């Protein structure tokens, strides 16, 4: 990236300073705003120039240790105090901003102004806070009956929350590893004395909502059984369980 030195005028015939000189001037802070901006752009675009700047910073940093501290002249602080309205010498007669009487007078004036404003109605009384909103109690929905589908060892494998009004089952699995043979769990609804009816595949690690077909809503009743079998990927091919039943539970309430 070619960044032209703004101090170089082609018509004047003056040569621009070398990169090393420009780097030194940048570190010393003697460039004007435009020149400094150009140098900063060059640092980001020219690695060689950036190294020159870093070298100058190291070179001049060593000189700081040789500079003796200079005490502030005695007349500086009195001038500052005078400009602030204070006494030039600490402990002398206080300026107007330091006088206790001044602040007491200002306080009295402010209090009188506040009283006058209230008297003439300029200050309105605080608004009456609005009445709290009335709370309308909504009737809570009845708790949905839950059927536990237990495994052979008695531990729960799935929970089924039954919503007969909507014809849905919310199936909540107790997380377990997937079948080693790649089989998938399938949910069955078994009415008393009837053949199992498939409700589709279910998950072993996430909750899902199962919509019961309208043709099976009558079977979703007390006394029916919910069961899980292991089936080939895609489900039982003939619509009847082909694998082992790994969990089941009877519907005791609707």
Short mmCIF file of C-alpha atoms in Angstrom, two decimals:
data_model
loop_
_atom_site.label_atom_id
_atom_site.label_comp_id
_atom_site.label_asym_id
_atom_site.label_seq_id
_atom_site.Cartn_x
_atom_site.Cartn_y
_atom_site.Cartn_z
CA UNK A 1 0.00 0.00 0.00
CA UNK A 2 1.54 3.32 -1.08
CA UNK A 3 0.65 6.09 1.36
CA UNK A 4 1.94 9.43 0.20
CA UNK A 5 3.53 11.79 2.71
CA UNK A 6 1.21 14.86 2.78
CA UNK A 7 4.18 17.16 3.39
CA UNK A 8 5.70 16.24 0.05
CA UNK A 9 4.69 18.51 -2.80
CA UNK A 10 5.81 17.31 -6.23
CA UNK A 11 5.77 20.89 -7.53
CA UNK A 12 8.07 22.14 -4.77
CA UNK A 13 10.72 19.55 -5.51
CA UNK A 14 11.13 18.67 -1.83
CA UNK A 15 11.86 15.04 -1.08
CA UNK A 16 9.69 13.28 1.51
CA UNK A 17 11.41 12.21 4.72
CA UNK A 18 12.79 8.72 4.86
CA UNK A 19 10.68 5.99 6.44
CA UNK A 20 13.01 5.93 9.45
CA UNK A 21 12.70 9.69 10.01
CA UNK A 22 8.93 9.56 9.63
CA UNK A 23 8.74 6.71 12.14
CA UNK A 24 10.79 8.74 14.62
CA UNK A 25 8.60 11.81 14.15
CA UNK A 26 5.51 9.66 14.70
CA UNK A 27 6.85 8.27 17.98
CA UNK A 28 7.96 11.75 19.14
CA UNK A 29 4.46 13.08 18.44
CA UNK A 30 5.55 15.99 16.25
CA UNK A 31 3.33 15.14 13.27
CA UNK A 32 0.11 17.05 12.74
CA UNK A 33 -3.26 15.27 12.73
CA UNK A 34 -3.27 14.47 9.01
CA UNK A 35 0.32 13.27 8.97
CA UNK A 36 -0.26 11.14 12.06
CA UNK A 37 -3.29 9.52 10.46
CA UNK A 38 -1.25 8.71 7.36
CA UNK A 39 1.48 7.19 9.51
CA UNK A 40 -1.05 5.06 11.39
CA UNK A 41 -2.43 3.74 8.11
CA UNK A 42 1.10 2.94 6.97
CA UNK A 43 1.80 1.02 10.20
CA UNK A 44 -1.12 -1.26 9.44
CA UNK A 45 -0.21 -1.71 5.78
CA UNK A 46 3.61 -1.73 5.79
CA UNK A 47 5.25 -4.30 8.14
CA UNK A 48 8.71 -2.79 7.55
CA UNK A 49 7.49 0.65 8.61
CA UNK A 50 5.75 -0.87 11.65
CA UNK A 51 9.09 -2.40 12.70
CA UNK A 52 10.77 1.01 12.40
CA UNK A 53 8.11 2.53 14.66
CA UNK A 54 8.60 -0.24 17.22
CA UNK A 55 12.37 0.30 17.12
CA UNK A 56 11.96 4.03 17.75
CA UNK A 57 9.60 3.34 20.67
CA UNK A 58 12.20 1.07 22.27
CA UNK A 59 14.98 3.58 21.59
CA UNK A 60 13.13 6.52 23.12
CA UNK A 61 11.68 4.52 26.02
CA UNK A 62 15.19 4.09 27.41
CA UNK A 63 15.59 7.87 27.52
CA UNK A 64 12.64 8.25 29.89
CA UNK A 65 14.71 6.81 32.74
CA UNK A 66 17.23 9.66 32.36
CA UNK A 67 14.65 12.45 32.62
CA UNK A 68 14.50 13.98 36.09
CA UNK A 69 11.05 14.80 37.50
CA UNK A 70 10.19 18.51 37.56
CA UNK A 71 8.29 19.99 40.48
CA UNK A 72 5.19 22.04 39.70
CA UNK A 73 5.97 25.78 40.08
CA UNK A 74 4.62 27.34 43.26
CA UNK A 75 2.46 29.87 41.40
CA UNK A 76 0.43 27.26 39.47
CA UNK A 77 -1.83 26.04 42.29
CA UNK A 78 -2.80 29.57 43.53
CA UNK A 79 -3.81 30.46 39.97
CA UNK A 80 -5.99 27.36 39.76
CA UNK A 81 -7.62 28.17 43.11
CA UNK A 82 -8.28 31.74 41.99
CA UNK A 83 -9.96 30.61 38.75
CA UNK A 84 -12.19 28.31 40.79
CA UNK A 85 -13.28 31.25 42.94
CA UNK A 86 -11.35 30.07 45.97
CA UNK A 87 -8.83 31.92 48.06
CA UNK A 88 -5.38 31.84 46.38
CA UNK A 89 -3.89 30.57 49.62
CA UNK A 90 -5.47 27.68 51.46
CA UNK A 91 -6.81 28.87 54.81
CA UNK A 92 -7.34 32.46 53.64
CA UNK A 93 -10.66 34.18 53.22
CA UNK A 94 -12.95 31.75 51.41
CA UNK A 95 -14.35 32.63 48.02
CA UNK A 96 -18.05 32.89 47.38
CA UNK A 97 -18.38 29.19 46.52
CA UNK A 98 -16.70 28.18 49.77
CA UNK A 99 -18.72 30.39 52.11
CA UNK A 100 -21.12 28.57 54.39
CA UNK A 101 -23.41 31.59 54.46
CA UNK A 102 -23.71 31.50 50.69
CA UNK A 103 -24.89 27.90 50.68
CA UNK A 104 -27.25 28.53 53.62
CA UNK A 105 -28.77 31.42 51.72
CA UNK A 106 -29.16 29.33 48.59
CA UNK A 107 -30.85 26.61 50.63
CA UNK A 108 -33.29 29.11 52.14
CA UNK A 109 -34.11 30.54 48.71
CA UNK A 110 -34.73 27.07 47.31
CA UNK A 111 -37.01 26.17 50.22
CA UNK A 112 -38.97 29.40 49.84
CA UNK A 113 -39.38 28.80 46.12
CA UNK A 114 -40.69 25.31 46.77
CA UNK A 115 -43.24 26.58 49.31
CA UNK A 116 -44.39 29.32 46.94
CA UNK A 117 -44.82 26.83 44.14
CA UNK A 118 -47.00 24.64 46.34
CA UNK A 119 -49.02 27.65 47.55
CA UNK A 120 -49.75 28.88 44.04
CA UNK A 121 -50.55 25.42 42.75
CA UNK A 122 -47.51 25.03 40.53
CA UNK A 123 -46.58 21.79 42.21
CA UNK A 124 -49.27 19.21 41.79
CA UNK A 125 -49.91 16.74 44.60
CA UNK A 126 -48.50 13.31 43.94
CA UNK A 127 -50.82 11.26 41.75
CA UNK A 128 -52.92 8.64 43.41
CA UNK A 129 -51.42 5.28 42.55
CA UNK A 130 -53.70 3.22 40.33
CA UNK A 131 -55.59 0.41 41.91
CA UNK A 132 -53.93 -2.94 41.46
CA UNK A 133 -55.40 -4.92 38.59
CA UNK A 134 -58.00 -7.41 39.59
CA UNK A 135 -56.90 -10.99 39.36
CA UNK A 136 -59.23 -13.22 37.44
CA UNK A 137 -58.82 -16.82 38.41
CA UNK A 138 -58.93 -19.06 35.40
CA UNK A 139 -60.20 -22.56 35.99
CA UNK A 140 -57.27 -24.93 35.80
CA UNK A 141 -57.40 -27.84 33.44
CA UNK A 142 -57.87 -31.18 35.13
CA UNK A 143 -54.73 -33.23 35.57
CA UNK A 144 -54.21 -35.73 32.80
CA UNK A 145 -54.07 -39.37 33.86
CA UNK A 146 -50.66 -40.94 33.42
CA UNK A 147 -49.99 -44.55 32.57
CA UNK A 148 -46.59 -46.03 33.40
CA UNK A 149 -45.20 -48.44 30.84
CA UNK A 150 -42.92 -50.63 32.95
CA UNK A 151 -40.12 -52.87 31.75
CA UNK A 152 -39.82 -56.52 32.71
CA UNK A 153 -37.75 -55.64 35.78
CA UNK A 154 -40.45 -53.24 37.01
CA UNK A 155 -38.58 -50.02 36.21
CA UNK A 156 -40.48 -47.41 34.19
CA UNK A 157 -39.57 -47.27 30.51
CA UNK A 158 -42.08 -44.66 29.29
CA UNK A 159 -44.81 -42.48 30.77
CA UNK A 160 -47.98 -41.78 28.80
CA UNK A 161 -50.11 -38.72 29.68
CA UNK A 162 -53.55 -39.32 28.20
CA UNK A 163 -55.72 -36.47 26.91
CA UNK A 164 -58.92 -38.23 25.88
CA UNK A 165 -60.66 -34.96 24.96
CA UNK A 166 -58.02 -34.14 22.35
CA UNK A 167 -57.26 -37.74 21.49
CA UNK A 168 -53.54 -37.46 22.21
CA UNK A 169 -50.86 -39.23 24.20
CA UNK A 170 -47.78 -37.40 25.43
CA UNK A 171 -45.09 -40.06 25.58
CA UNK A 172 -42.17 -39.31 27.90
CA UNK A 173 -39.32 -41.84 27.78
CA UNK A 174 -36.99 -42.66 30.61
CA UNK A 175 -33.74 -42.21 28.63
CA UNK A 176 -32.13 -45.50 27.69
CA UNK A 177 -29.57 -46.64 25.13
CA UNK A 178 -30.75 -47.58 21.67
CA UNK A 179 -31.24 -51.24 20.80
CA UNK A 180 -27.96 -52.95 19.96
CA UNK A 181 -29.57 -54.70 16.97
CA UNK A 182 -30.89 -51.45 15.50
CA UNK A 183 -34.53 -52.14 16.27
CA UNK A 184 -36.86 -49.26 17.12
CA UNK A 185 -39.64 -48.97 19.74
CA UNK A 186 -43.22 -48.99 18.49
CA UNK A 187 -46.26 -48.06 20.59
CA UNK A 188 -49.36 -50.25 20.63
CA UNK A 189 -52.87 -49.75 21.95
CA UNK A 190 -54.45 -53.05 23.00
CA UNK A 191 -58.18 -52.94 23.84
CA UNK A 192 -59.40 -55.72 26.15
CA UNK A 193 -59.79 -58.95 24.17
CA UNK A 194 -58.73 -57.35 20.87
CA UNK A 195 -55.64 -57.30 18.69
CA UNK A 196 -52.93 -54.67 19.18
CA UNK A 197 -53.30 -51.45 17.15
CA UNK A 198 -50.17 -49.52 16.20
CA UNK A 199 -49.84 -45.88 17.26
CA UNK A 200 -46.48 -45.40 15.55
CA UNK A 201 -42.82 -45.31 16.50
CA UNK A 202 -41.67 -43.57 19.67
CA UNK A 203 -38.34 -42.24 20.87
CA UNK A 204 -36.04 -43.55 23.57
CA UNK A 205 -34.66 -40.12 24.52
CA UNK A 206 -37.16 -37.34 23.78
CA UNK A 207 -40.78 -36.49 24.52
CA UNK A 208 -43.27 -36.63 21.68
CA UNK A 209 -46.98 -36.15 21.12
CA UNK A 210 -48.86 -39.06 19.59
CA UNK A 211 -52.19 -38.32 17.92
CA UNK A 212 -54.58 -41.24 18.21
CA UNK A 213 -56.48 -41.93 14.96
CA UNK A 214 -60.19 -41.23 15.18
CA UNK A 215 -60.91 -44.86 14.43
CA UNK A 216 -59.09 -45.85 17.63
CA UNK A 217 -60.44 -43.21 20.01
CA UNK A 218 -63.08 -45.60 21.35
CA UNK A 219 -60.31 -48.04 22.25
CA UNK A 220 -58.48 -45.39 24.27
CA UNK A 221 -60.38 -46.27 27.41
CA UNK A 222 -59.99 -47.62 30.89
CA UNK A 223 -58.92 -51.25 30.85
CA UNK A 224 -56.93 -50.99 27.63
CA UNK A 225 -53.18 -51.60 27.58
CA UNK A 226 -50.35 -49.54 26.15
CA UNK A 227 -47.30 -51.54 25.12
CA UNK A 228 -43.91 -51.01 23.47
CA UNK A 229 -42.29 -53.58 21.20
CA UNK A 230 -38.99 -53.59 19.33
CA UNK A 231 -39.50 -53.60 15.58
CA UNK A 232 -37.40 -53.26 12.42
CA UNK A 233 -36.61 -49.69 11.29
CA UNK A 234 -39.80 -48.23 9.87
CA UNK A 235 -42.06 -50.24 12.15
CA UNK A 236 -43.79 -53.61 12.11
CA UNK A 237 -44.19 -54.56 8.44
CA UNK A 238 -47.54 -56.32 8.82
CA UNK A 239 -49.11 -54.00 11.39
CA UNK A 240 -48.73 -56.55 14.17
CA UNK A 241 -45.92 -56.83 16.74
CA UNK A 242 -43.03 -58.96 15.54
CA UNK A 243 -40.46 -58.23 18.23
CA UNK A 244 -40.38 -58.58 22.00
CA UNK A 245 -42.61 -56.47 24.24
CA UNK A 246 -40.17 -54.43 26.36
CA UNK A 247 -42.63 -52.27 28.32
CA UNK A 248 -46.36 -52.16 29.02
CA UNK A 249 -48.95 -50.62 31.31
CA UNK A 250 -52.69 -50.72 31.79
CA UNK A 251 -54.85 -47.59 31.43
CA UNK A 252 -56.52 -47.19 34.81
CA UNK A 253 -58.16 -43.79 34.32
CA UNK A 254 -59.27 -41.55 31.47
#
